PDB file of C-alpha atoms and ligand atoms in Angstrom:
ATOM      1  CA  UNK A   1     -12.403   5.385 -10.032  1.00 64.00           C
ATOM      2  CA  UNK A   2      -9.482   7.462  -8.918  1.00 66.00           C
ATOM      3  CA  UNK A   3      -8.671   7.795  -5.197  1.00 67.00           C
ATOM      4  CA  UNK A   4      -8.754  11.408  -3.555  1.00 60.00           C
ATOM      5  CA  UNK A   5      -4.731  12.416  -3.191  1.00 67.00           C
ATOM      6  CA  UNK A   6      -3.554  15.400  -1.197  1.00 72.00           C
ATOM      7  CA  UNK A   7      -0.583  17.327  -2.319  1.00 77.00           C
ATOM      8  CA  UNK A   8       2.597  17.546  -0.494  1.00 79.00           C
ATOM      9  CA  UNK A   9       3.806  20.519   1.728  1.00 86.00           C
ATOM     10  CA  UNK A  10       6.302  22.468  -0.545  1.00 89.00           C
ATOM     11  CA  UNK A  11       9.899  22.032   0.646  1.00 94.00           C
ATOM     12  CA  UNK A  12      10.214  25.799   1.186  1.00 92.00           C
ATOM     13  CA  UNK A  13       7.353  25.579   3.761  1.00 91.00           C
ATOM     14  CA  UNK A  14       9.226  23.158   5.915  1.00 94.00           C
ATOM     15  CA  UNK A  15      10.986  24.851   8.946  1.00 95.00           C
ATOM     16  CA  UNK A  16      14.507  25.931   8.255  1.00 96.00           C
ATOM     17  CA  UNK A  17      16.022  23.656  10.988  1.00 97.00           C
ATOM     18  CA  UNK A  18      14.156  20.593   9.391  1.00 97.00           C
ATOM     19  CA  UNK A  19      15.576  21.636   6.070  1.00 97.00           C
ATOM     20  CA  UNK A  20      18.837  21.906   7.507  1.00 97.00           C
ATOM     21  CA  UNK A  21      18.661  18.520   9.157  1.00 98.00           C
ATOM     22  CA  UNK A  22      17.655  17.062   5.856  1.00 97.00           C
ATOM     23  CA  UNK A  23      20.619  18.831   3.908  1.00 97.00           C
ATOM     24  CA  UNK A  24      22.892  17.427   6.640  1.00 97.00           C
ATOM     25  CA  UNK A  25      21.792  13.881   5.268  1.00 97.00           C
ATOM     26  CA  UNK A  26      21.029  14.417   1.650  1.00 96.00           C
ATOM     27  CA  UNK A  27      23.438  17.256   0.699  1.00 96.00           C
ATOM     28  CA  UNK A  28      22.445  20.624  -0.284  1.00 96.00           C
ATOM     29  CA  UNK A  29      18.964  20.754  -2.058  1.00 97.00           C
ATOM     30  CA  UNK A  30      19.272  22.195  -5.684  1.00 96.00           C
ATOM     31  CA  UNK A  31      15.531  21.794  -6.331  1.00 95.00           C
ATOM     32  CA  UNK A  32      12.420  20.179  -4.873  1.00 95.00           C
ATOM     33  CA  UNK A  33       9.148  18.830  -6.441  1.00 92.00           C
ATOM     34  CA  UNK A  34       6.013  17.125  -4.798  1.00 92.00           C
ATOM     35  CA  UNK A  35       6.280  13.707  -6.204  1.00 91.00           C
ATOM     36  CA  UNK A  36       3.556  11.022  -6.722  1.00 85.00           C
ATOM     37  CA  UNK A  37       0.268  10.483  -5.372  1.00 83.00           C
ATOM     38  CA  UNK A  38      -0.982   9.606  -1.707  1.00 77.00           C
ATOM     39  CA  UNK A  39      -3.011  10.612   0.948  1.00 75.00           C
ATOM     40  CA  UNK A  40      -1.316  10.347   4.194  1.00 71.00           C
ATOM     41  CA  UNK A  41       2.054  11.865   4.068  1.00 78.00           C
ATOM     42  CA  UNK A  42       2.290  15.526   4.251  1.00 86.00           C
ATOM     43  CA  UNK A  43       5.667  15.687   3.013  1.00 93.00           C
ATOM     44  CA  UNK A  44       6.006  13.626  -0.247  1.00 94.00           C
ATOM     45  CA  UNK A  45       9.032  15.261  -2.279  1.00 95.00           C
ATOM     46  CA  UNK A  46      11.552  14.412  -4.869  1.00 96.00           C
ATOM     47  CA  UNK A  47      14.827  16.245  -4.042  1.00 97.00           C
ATOM     48  CA  UNK A  48      17.492  16.958  -6.393  1.00 97.00           C
ATOM     49  CA  UNK A  49      20.847  17.148  -4.390  1.00 96.00           C
ATOM     50  CA  UNK A  50      24.293  17.758  -5.038  1.00 90.00           C
ATOM     51  CA  UNK A  51      24.578  14.122  -4.282  1.00 89.00           C
ATOM     52  CA  UNK A  52      21.854  13.013  -6.464  1.00 94.00           C
ATOM     53  CA  UNK A  53      17.974  12.470  -5.971  1.00 97.00           C
ATOM     54  CA  UNK A  54      16.377  11.375  -3.045  1.00 98.00           C
ATOM     55  CA  UNK A  55      12.670  10.761  -2.279  1.00 97.00           C
ATOM     56  CA  UNK A  56      11.276  12.033   1.019  1.00 97.00           C
ATOM     57  CA  UNK A  57       8.165  11.162   2.891  1.00 96.00           C
ATOM     58  CA  UNK A  58       7.500  12.489   6.348  1.00 95.00           C
ATOM     59  CA  UNK A  59       4.960  13.814   9.036  1.00 94.00           C
ATOM     60  CA  UNK A  60       4.520  17.047  10.691  1.00 92.00           C
ATOM     61  CA  UNK A  61       3.875  18.201  14.132  1.00 91.00           C
ATOM     62  CA  UNK A  62       0.039  18.305  13.763  1.00 87.00           C
ATOM     63  CA  UNK A  63      -0.210  15.050  12.178  1.00 84.00           C
ATOM     64  CA  UNK A  64      -2.383  12.139  13.520  1.00 86.00           C
ATOM     65  CA  UNK A  65      -0.798   9.233  15.393  1.00 89.00           C
ATOM     66  CA  UNK A  66      -1.951   6.934  12.804  1.00 91.00           C
ATOM     67  CA  UNK A  67       0.208   8.628  10.371  1.00 91.00           C
ATOM     68  CA  UNK A  68       3.193   8.999  12.387  1.00 93.00           C
ATOM     69  CA  UNK A  69       2.775   5.034  13.308  1.00 95.00           C
ATOM     70  CA  UNK A  70       2.807   4.257   9.377  1.00 95.00           C
ATOM     71  CA  UNK A  71       5.849   6.329   8.706  1.00 95.00           C
ATOM     72  CA  UNK A  72       7.588   4.605  11.572  1.00 96.00           C
ATOM     73  CA  UNK A  73       6.551   1.082  10.578  1.00 97.00           C
ATOM     74  CA  UNK A  74       7.476   1.589   6.914  1.00 97.00           C
ATOM     75  CA  UNK A  75      10.860   2.787   7.689  1.00 98.00           C
ATOM     76  CA  UNK A  76      11.454  -0.129  10.357  1.00 98.00           C
ATOM     77  CA  UNK A  77      10.377  -2.646   7.631  1.00 98.00           C
ATOM     78  CA  UNK A  78      12.684  -0.935   5.009  1.00 98.00           C
ATOM     79  CA  UNK A  79      15.758  -3.395   5.304  1.00 98.00           C
ATOM     80  CA  UNK A  80      13.629  -6.509   4.955  1.00 98.00           C
ATOM     81  CA  UNK A  81      12.250  -5.539   1.600  1.00 98.00           C
ATOM     82  CA  UNK A  82      15.037  -3.928  -0.367  1.00 97.00           C
ATOM     83  CA  UNK A  83      14.464  -6.712  -3.048  1.00 97.00           C
ATOM     84  CA  UNK A  84      11.166  -5.136  -3.987  1.00 98.00           C
ATOM     85  CA  UNK A  85      11.462  -1.404  -2.294  1.00 98.00           C
ATOM     86  CA  UNK A  86      13.504   1.567  -2.217  1.00 97.00           C
ATOM     87  CA  UNK A  87      16.002   1.308   0.601  1.00 97.00           C
ATOM     88  CA  UNK A  88      15.601   3.875   3.625  1.00 98.00           C
ATOM     89  CA  UNK A  89      18.794   6.167   3.536  1.00 98.00           C
ATOM     90  CA  UNK A  90      18.355   7.960   6.656  1.00 98.00           C
ATOM     91  CA  UNK A  91      15.828   9.592   8.852  1.00 98.00           C
ATOM     92  CA  UNK A  92      15.592  12.944  10.780  1.00 98.00           C
ATOM     93  CA  UNK A  93      13.436  14.211  13.425  1.00 96.00           C
ATOM     94  CA  UNK A  94      13.288  18.139  13.996  1.00 96.00           C
ATOM     95  CA  UNK A  95      10.702  20.555  15.439  1.00 95.00           C
ATOM     96  CA  UNK A  96       7.933  17.499  15.479  1.00 94.00           C
ATOM     97  CA  UNK A  97       8.715  16.658  11.718  1.00 96.00           C
ATOM     98  CA  UNK A  98       9.738  13.282  11.119  1.00 96.00           C
ATOM     99  CA  UNK A  99      11.239  12.765   7.745  1.00 97.00           C
ATOM    100  CA  UNK A 100      12.354   9.405   6.089  1.00 98.00           C
ATOM    101  CA  UNK A 101      14.867   9.726   3.004  1.00 98.00           C
ATOM    102  CA  UNK A 102      14.522   6.915   0.618  1.00 98.00           C
ATOM    103  CA  UNK A 103      16.699   5.976  -2.580  1.00 97.00           C
ATOM    104  CA  UNK A 104      14.668   7.711  -5.501  1.00 97.00           C
ATOM    105  CA  UNK A 105      13.391   5.113  -7.828  1.00 97.00           C
ATOM    106  CA  UNK A 106      13.251   6.064 -11.547  1.00 94.00           C
ATOM    107  CA  UNK A 107      10.002   5.215 -13.324  1.00 96.00           C
ATOM    108  CA  UNK A 108       6.437   6.172 -13.117  1.00 96.00           C
ATOM    109  CA  UNK A 109       5.216   6.727  -9.456  1.00 96.00           C
ATOM    110  CA  UNK A 110       1.979   4.735  -9.915  1.00 97.00           C
ATOM    111  CA  UNK A 111       0.875   1.657 -11.861  1.00 98.00           C
ATOM    112  CA  UNK A 112      -1.758   1.326 -14.383  1.00 98.00           C
ATOM    113  CA  UNK A 113      -4.333  -1.308 -13.069  1.00 98.00           C
ATOM    114  CA  UNK A 114      -6.749  -0.866 -16.010  1.00 97.00           C
ATOM    115  CA  UNK A 115      -7.650  -3.979 -17.980  1.00 97.00           C
ATOM    116  CA  UNK A 116      -5.018  -4.931 -20.333  1.00 95.00           C
ATOM    117  CA  UNK A 117      -2.329  -2.946 -18.575  1.00 98.00           C
ATOM    118  CA  UNK A 118       1.094  -4.219 -19.081  1.00 97.00           C
ATOM    119  CA  UNK A 119       2.024  -3.257 -15.522  1.00 98.00           C
ATOM    120  CA  UNK A 120      -0.051  -5.668 -13.949  1.00 98.00           C
ATOM    121  CA  UNK A 121       2.225  -8.707 -14.676  1.00 98.00           C
ATOM    122  CA  UNK A 122       5.055  -6.726 -13.027  1.00 98.00           C
ATOM    123  CA  UNK A 123       2.930  -6.062  -9.901  1.00 98.00           C
ATOM    124  CA  UNK A 124       2.199  -9.772  -9.602  1.00 98.00           C
ATOM    125  CA  UNK A 125       5.877 -10.414  -9.967  1.00 98.00           C
ATOM    126  CA  UNK A 126       6.419  -8.094  -7.057  1.00 98.00           C
ATOM    127  CA  UNK A 127       3.997 -10.108  -5.066  1.00 98.00           C
ATOM    128  CA  UNK A 128       5.584 -13.219  -5.922  1.00 98.00           C
ATOM    129  CA  UNK A 129       8.880 -11.906  -4.442  1.00 98.00           C
ATOM    130  CA  UNK A 130       6.924 -10.667  -1.164  1.00 98.00           C
ATOM    131  CA  UNK A 131       5.959 -14.211  -0.730  1.00 98.00           C
ATOM    132  CA  UNK A 132       9.415 -15.183  -0.392  1.00 98.00           C
ATOM    133  CA  UNK A 133      10.294 -12.822   2.286  1.00 98.00           C
ATOM    134  CA  UNK A 134       9.607 -13.969   5.788  1.00 98.00           C
ATOM    135  CA  UNK A 135       7.404 -11.450   8.022  1.00 98.00           C
ATOM    136  CA  UNK A 136      10.078  -9.943  10.404  1.00 98.00           C
ATOM    137  CA  UNK A 137       9.560  -9.533  14.074  1.00 98.00           C
ATOM    138  CA  UNK A 138       9.459  -5.986  14.052  1.00 98.00           C
ATOM    139  CA  UNK A 139       5.848  -6.523  11.985  1.00 98.00           C
ATOM    140  CA  UNK A 140       3.768  -6.979  14.929  1.00 94.00           C
ATOM    141  CA  UNK A 141       0.530  -5.659  13.491  1.00 98.00           C
ATOM    142  CA  UNK A 142      -1.656  -8.636  12.541  1.00 98.00           C
ATOM    143  CA  UNK A 143      -4.755  -8.963   9.800  1.00 98.00           C
ATOM    144  CA  UNK A 144      -6.750 -10.042  12.999  1.00 98.00           C
ATOM    145  CA  UNK A 145      -6.089  -6.551  14.494  1.00 98.00           C
ATOM    146  CA  UNK A 146      -7.087  -4.912  11.064  1.00 97.00           C
ATOM    147  CA  UNK A 147     -10.148  -6.916  10.218  1.00 98.00           C
ATOM    148  CA  UNK A 148     -10.985  -9.039  12.993  1.00 98.00           C
ATOM    149  CA  UNK A 149     -13.981  -7.025  14.462  1.00 98.00           C
ATOM    150  CA  UNK A 150     -15.781  -8.025  10.968  1.00 98.00           C
ATOM    151  CA  UNK A 151     -15.036 -11.543  11.331  1.00 98.00           C
ATOM    152  CA  UNK A 152     -17.156 -14.543  12.729  1.00 96.00           C
ATOM    153  CA  UNK A 153     -14.191 -16.731  12.655  1.00 97.00           C
ATOM    154  CA  UNK A 154     -10.728 -15.108  13.369  1.00 98.00           C
ATOM    155  CA  UNK A 155      -8.929 -18.136  12.155  1.00 98.00           C
ATOM    156  CA  UNK A 156      -9.374 -16.740   8.500  1.00 98.00           C
ATOM    157  CA  UNK A 157      -7.423 -13.842   9.053  1.00 98.00           C
ATOM    158  CA  UNK A 158      -4.645 -15.574  10.994  1.00 98.00           C
ATOM    159  CA  UNK A 159      -1.204 -16.243   9.169  1.00 98.00           C
ATOM    160  CA  UNK A 160       2.495 -15.553   9.519  1.00 98.00           C
ATOM    161  CA  UNK A 161       3.159 -14.250   6.242  1.00 98.00           C
ATOM    162  CA  UNK A 162       4.414 -10.732   5.206  1.00 98.00           C
ATOM    163  CA  UNK A 163       1.309  -8.894   3.814  1.00 98.00           C
ATOM    164  CA  UNK A 164       0.916  -5.637   1.987  1.00 98.00           C
ATOM    165  CA  UNK A 165      -2.815  -4.345   2.703  1.00 98.00           C
ATOM    166  CA  UNK A 166      -2.649  -1.718   0.053  1.00 98.00           C
ATOM    167  CA  UNK A 167      -1.557  -2.756  -3.388  1.00 98.00           C
ATOM    168  CA  UNK A 168      -3.281   0.429  -5.022  1.00 97.00           C
ATOM    169  CA  UNK A 169      -1.634   1.964  -8.119  1.00 97.00           C
ATOM    170  CA  UNK A 170       0.029   4.856  -6.034  1.00 95.00           C
ATOM    171  CA  UNK A 171       1.904   2.261  -3.759  1.00 97.00           C
ATOM    172  CA  UNK A 172       4.118   1.041  -6.894  1.00 98.00           C
ATOM    173  CA  UNK A 173       6.711   2.721  -9.000  1.00 98.00           C
ATOM    174  CA  UNK A 174       6.981   0.879 -12.612  1.00 98.00           C
ATOM    175  CA  UNK A 175       9.798   1.302 -14.921  1.00 97.00           C
ATOM    176  CA  UNK A 176      10.406  -0.426 -18.272  1.00 96.00           C
ATOM    177  CA  UNK A 177      11.387  -3.751 -16.881  1.00 96.00           C
ATOM    178  CA  UNK A 178       9.968  -3.863 -13.352  1.00 97.00           C
ATOM    179  CA  UNK A 179       7.871  -2.672 -10.678  1.00 98.00           C
ATOM    180  CA  UNK A 180       8.684  -1.799  -6.813  1.00 98.00           C
ATOM    181  CA  UNK A 181       6.277  -1.691  -3.877  1.00 98.00           C
ATOM    182  CA  UNK A 182       6.365   1.206  -1.566  1.00 97.00           C
ATOM    183  CA  UNK A 183       4.363   2.483   1.591  1.00 96.00           C
ATOM    184  CA  UNK A 184       5.338  -0.504   3.930  1.00 98.00           C
ATOM    185  CA  UNK A 185       3.418   1.356   6.623  1.00 97.00           C
ATOM    186  CA  UNK A 186       0.455  -0.585   5.067  1.00 98.00           C
ATOM    187  CA  UNK A 187       1.991  -4.167   5.950  1.00 98.00           C
ATOM    188  CA  UNK A 188       0.737  -6.843   8.258  1.00 98.00           C
ATOM    189  CA  UNK A 189       1.114  -9.972   9.385  1.00 98.00           C
ATOM    190  CA  UNK A 190      -1.596 -12.473   8.048  1.00 98.00           C
ATOM    191  CA  UNK A 191      -2.647 -15.002   5.594  1.00 98.00           C
ATOM    192  CA  UNK A 192      -0.187 -15.386   2.345  1.00 98.00           C
ATOM    193  CA  UNK A 193      -3.268 -14.921   0.044  1.00 98.00           C
ATOM    194  CA  UNK A 194      -4.189 -11.646   1.474  1.00 98.00           C
ATOM    195  CA  UNK A 195      -1.904  -9.045  -0.664  1.00 98.00           C
ATOM    196  CA  UNK A 196      -3.110 -10.899  -3.879  1.00 98.00           C
ATOM    197  CA  UNK A 197      -6.765 -10.591  -2.672  1.00 98.00           C
ATOM    198  CA  UNK A 198      -6.148  -6.935  -2.078  1.00 98.00           C
ATOM    199  CA  UNK A 199      -4.833  -6.597  -5.394  1.00 98.00           C
ATOM    200  CA  UNK A 200      -7.857  -8.353  -7.047  1.00 99.00           C
ATOM    201  CA  UNK A 201      -9.939  -5.827  -5.237  1.00 98.00           C
ATOM    202  CA  UNK A 202      -7.759  -2.838  -6.541  1.00 98.00           C
ATOM    203  CA  UNK A 203      -8.066  -4.289  -9.938  1.00 98.00           C
ATOM    204  CA  UNK A 204     -11.914  -4.562  -9.653  1.00 98.00           C
ATOM    205  CA  UNK A 205     -11.812  -1.146  -8.565  1.00 98.00           C
ATOM    206  CA  UNK A 206     -10.368  -0.322 -12.071  1.00 98.00           C
ATOM    207  CA  UNK A 207     -12.939  -2.219 -13.842  1.00 97.00           C
ATOM    208  CA  UNK A 208     -11.646  -5.534 -14.054  1.00 98.00           C
ATOM    209  CA  UNK A 209     -14.241  -8.454 -13.918  1.00 98.00           C
ATOM    210  CA  UNK A 210     -13.677 -10.515 -10.770  1.00 98.00           C
ATOM    211  CA  UNK A 211     -12.869 -13.645 -12.676  1.00 98.00           C
ATOM    212  CA  UNK A 212     -10.324 -11.927 -14.867  1.00 98.00           C
ATOM    213  CA  UNK A 213      -8.605 -10.075 -11.869  1.00 98.00           C
ATOM    214  CA  UNK A 214      -8.179 -13.463  -9.994  1.00 98.00           C
ATOM    215  CA  UNK A 215      -6.753 -14.947 -13.222  1.00 98.00           C
ATOM    216  CA  UNK A 216      -4.211 -12.278 -13.215  1.00 98.00           C
ATOM    217  CA  UNK A 217      -2.905 -13.280  -9.685  1.00 98.00           C
ATOM    218  CA  UNK A 218      -3.590 -16.972 -10.447  1.00 98.00           C
ATOM    219  CA  UNK A 219       0.090 -17.792 -10.949  1.00 98.00           C
ATOM    220  CA  UNK A 220       0.926 -16.948  -7.332  1.00 98.00           C
ATOM    221  CA  UNK A 221       1.494 -19.909  -5.129  1.00 98.00           C
ATOM    222  CA  UNK A 222      -0.056 -18.514  -2.326  1.00 98.00           C
ATOM    223  CA  UNK A 223      -3.394 -17.770  -4.092  1.00 98.00           C
ATOM    224  CA  UNK A 224      -3.138 -21.267  -5.505  1.00 98.00           C
ATOM    225  CA  UNK A 225      -2.927 -22.717  -2.141  1.00 98.00           C
ATOM    226  CA  UNK A 226      -5.773 -20.458  -0.656  1.00 98.00           C
ATOM    227  CA  UNK A 227      -8.545 -22.355   0.725  1.00 97.00           C
ATOM    228  CA  UNK A 228     -11.745 -21.267  -1.280  1.00 96.00           C
ATOM    229  CA  UNK A 229     -13.773 -21.274   2.043  1.00 96.00           C
ATOM    230  CA  UNK A 230     -11.314 -18.612   3.280  1.00 97.00           C
ATOM    231  CA  UNK A 231     -11.393 -16.405   0.368  1.00 98.00           C
ATOM    232  CA  UNK A 232     -15.356 -16.347   0.506  1.00 98.00           C
ATOM    233  CA  UNK A 233     -15.025 -15.635   4.196  1.00 98.00           C
ATOM    234  CA  UNK A 234     -12.619 -12.556   3.696  1.00 98.00           C
ATOM    235  CA  UNK A 235     -14.894 -11.406   0.966  1.00 98.00           C
ATOM    236  CA  UNK A 236     -17.568 -11.167   3.413  1.00 98.00           C
ATOM    237  CA  UNK A 237     -15.423  -9.654   6.043  1.00 98.00           C
ATOM    238  CA  UNK A 238     -14.075  -6.901   3.518  1.00 98.00           C
ATOM    239  CA  UNK A 239     -17.624  -6.290   2.422  1.00 98.00           C
ATOM    240  CA  UNK A 240     -18.902  -5.596   6.344  1.00 98.00           C
ATOM    241  CA  UNK A 241     -15.762  -3.429   6.836  1.00 98.00           C
ATOM    242  CA  UNK A 242     -16.617  -1.375   3.762  1.00 98.00           C
ATOM    243  CA  UNK A 243     -20.125  -0.952   4.813  1.00 98.00           C
ATOM    244  CA  UNK A 244     -19.125   0.204   8.204  1.00 97.00           C
ATOM    245  CA  UNK A 245     -16.690   2.443   6.569  1.00 97.00           C
ATOM    246  CA  UNK A 246     -19.514   4.061   4.165  1.00 97.00           C
ATOM    247  CA  UNK A 247     -22.139   4.259   6.826  1.00 97.00           C
ATOM    248  CA  UNK A 248     -23.250   8.104   6.929  1.00 95.00           C
ATOM    249  CA  UNK A 249     -20.385   8.796   4.358  1.00 95.00           C
ATOM    250  CA  UNK A 250     -21.733   9.918   1.138  1.00 94.00           C
ATOM    251  CA  UNK A 251     -18.091  10.050  -0.623  1.00 95.00           C
ATOM    252  CA  UNK A 252     -18.635   8.744  -4.089  1.00 96.00           C
ATOM    253  CA  UNK A 253     -15.245   6.956  -4.396  1.00 96.00           C
ATOM    254  CA  UNK A 254     -15.572   5.126  -0.821  1.00 96.00           C
ATOM    255  CA  UNK A 255     -19.110   4.085  -1.966  1.00 98.00           C
ATOM    256  CA  UNK A 256     -17.947   2.831  -5.272  1.00 98.00           C
ATOM    257  CA  UNK A 257     -15.121   0.871  -3.272  1.00 98.00           C
ATOM    258  CA  UNK A 258     -17.689  -0.540  -0.932  1.00 98.00           C
ATOM    259  CA  UNK A 259     -19.757  -1.709  -4.106  1.00 98.00           C
ATOM    260  CA  UNK A 260     -16.666  -3.552  -5.394  1.00 98.00           C
ATOM    261  CA  UNK A 261     -16.159  -5.104  -2.037  1.00 98.00           C
ATOM    262  CA  UNK A 262     -19.698  -6.404  -2.301  1.00 98.00           C
ATOM    263  CA  UNK A 263     -19.144  -7.600  -6.018  1.00 98.00           C
ATOM    264  CA  UNK A 264     -16.225  -9.568  -5.171  1.00 98.00           C
ATOM    265  CA  UNK A 265     -17.831 -11.205  -2.069  1.00 98.00           C
ATOM    266  CA  UNK A 266     -20.615 -12.472  -4.219  1.00 98.00           C
ATOM    267  CA  UNK A 267     -18.253 -13.652  -6.825  1.00 98.00           C
ATOM    268  CA  UNK A 268     -16.363 -15.700  -3.889  1.00 98.00           C
ATOM    269  CA  UNK A 269     -19.657 -16.962  -2.162  1.00 96.00           C
ATOM    270  CA  UNK A 270     -20.798 -18.424  -5.528  1.00 93.00           C
ATOM    271  CA  UNK A 271     -17.293 -19.929  -5.998  1.00 92.00           C
ATOM    272  CA  UNK A 272     -17.484 -21.306  -2.631  1.00 85.00           C
ATOM    273  CA  UNK A 273     -20.664 -23.229  -3.028  1.00 79.00           C
ATOM    274  CA  UNK A 274     -20.416 -26.893  -3.134  1.00 73.00           C
ATOM    275  CA  UNK A 275     -21.278 -28.010  -6.679  1.00 70.00           C
ATOM    276  CA  UNK A 276     -24.555 -29.937  -6.856  1.00 67.00           C
TER     277      UNK A 276
HETATM  278  N1  ATP B 301      11.491   5.806  -3.246  1.00 78.81           N
HETATM  279  C1  ATP B 301      10.592   6.520  -3.895  1.00 78.81           C
HETATM  280  N2  ATP B 301      11.155   6.878  -5.435  1.00 78.81           N
HETATM  281  C2  ATP B 301      10.302   7.425  -6.325  1.00 78.81           C
HETATM  282  N3  ATP B 301       9.004   7.367  -5.959  1.00 78.81           N
HETATM  283  C3  ATP B 301       8.446   6.962  -5.011  1.00 78.81           C
HETATM  284  C4  ATP B 301       9.371   6.445  -3.914  1.00 78.81           C
HETATM  285  N4  ATP B 301       8.485   6.014  -2.982  1.00 78.81           N
HETATM  286  C5  ATP B 301       7.398   6.372  -3.010  1.00 78.81           C
HETATM  287  N5  ATP B 301       7.114   6.840  -4.454  1.00 78.81           N
HETATM  288  C6  ATP B 301       6.004   7.478  -4.842  1.00 78.81           C
HETATM  289  O1  ATP B 301       5.469   8.586  -4.226  1.00 78.81           O
HETATM  290  C7  ATP B 301       4.179   8.587  -3.895  1.00 78.81           C
HETATM  291  C8  ATP B 301       3.833   8.414  -2.489  1.00 78.81           C
HETATM  292  O2  ATP B 301       4.345   7.453  -1.881  1.00 78.81           O
HETATM  293  P1  ATP B 301       3.973   6.487  -0.589  1.00 78.81           P
HETATM  294  O3  ATP B 301       2.706   5.753  -0.975  1.00 78.81           O
HETATM  295  O4  ATP B 301       5.124   5.723  -0.003  1.00 78.81           O
HETATM  296  O5  ATP B 301       3.264   7.715   0.510  1.00 78.81           O
HETATM  297  P2  ATP B 301       1.987   8.031   0.800  1.00 78.81           P
HETATM  298  O6  ATP B 301       1.105   7.558  -0.283  1.00 78.81           O
HETATM  299  O7  ATP B 301       1.909   9.557   1.099  1.00 78.81           O
HETATM  300  O8  ATP B 301       1.309   7.324   1.932  1.00 78.81           O
HETATM  301  P3  ATP B 301      -0.237   6.697   2.152  1.00 78.81           P
HETATM  302  O9  ATP B 301      -0.576   5.770   0.752  1.00 78.81           O
HETATM  303  O10 ATP B 301      -0.391   6.133   3.215  1.00 78.81           O
HETATM  304  O11 ATP B 301      -1.236   8.015   1.821  1.00 78.81           O
HETATM  305  C9  ATP B 301       3.746   7.469  -4.687  1.00 78.81           C
HETATM  306  O12 ATP B 301       3.110   7.845  -6.029  1.00 78.81           O
HETATM  307  C10 ATP B 301       4.842   6.466  -4.873  1.00 78.81           C
HETATM  308  O13 ATP B 301       4.619   5.841  -6.270  1.00 78.81           O
HETATM  309 MG1   MG B 302       0.726   5.381  -0.830  1.00 78.81          MG
END
């Protein structure tokens, strides 16, 4: 089931001072197109400039603090993830707008996560590279902060690994030979298996059976090392978070995703049963 996405503000709708500040960095803009899918960034444009292409992502003066914070975290983490993500080229602030310019990645600005998709091994390869990157000090948000209120035992969420909380299709760019992961405002410090667990959930949201989705990530060292009791506990934590999110909310996509969270929690609870 596809998530709802929001369209980007048009380039010409940005204040002239903001456009001038961007052009000072990127060069004169020849054309601009809304690019890719997402929900949070009101500015999400591919700019064709005299110096080449650039992807810009930004927040405006009326944006929620949460969105500004995500843009900021993504920009701060950029130097640490250049092996698997586009490099931040510059950042400008003007009239309450905060615009980050990233190297433009050639490729499809989304991954297919449907069963049988040839993109999935590329996504798993990115997760394997992520496992090798130590969480930098600037990454101070933790999985405990994100999910802790739904946990009986916080130790399940503790860890020092570099985690991406949202490996959904639109947070990847895919080319013929590889994938890149974007949107590092969704990073957290937590258990090393957590990104893989989130990818399993995202695959299940795209019609995979739980066992097959887990098989797809089974080559990841962090997944192999995960304690099945922790995965079962996380399944429950995540299902509780979704229950909370959909209480009084009849959005069909959110409710579908909550159902997937429960399906994975049941699958993990069964696997965690001691064999008779
Ligand atoms: N450097 C880039 N080059 C090309 N495409 C990109 C680049 N960075 C992101 N994209 C694509 O642009 C879209 C939006 O990117 P991103 O996820 O960073 O912002 P967002 O979705 O608005 O944020 P959120 O997921 O928090 O709503 C995605 O479809 C992504 O694949
Ligand atoms: Mg995104």
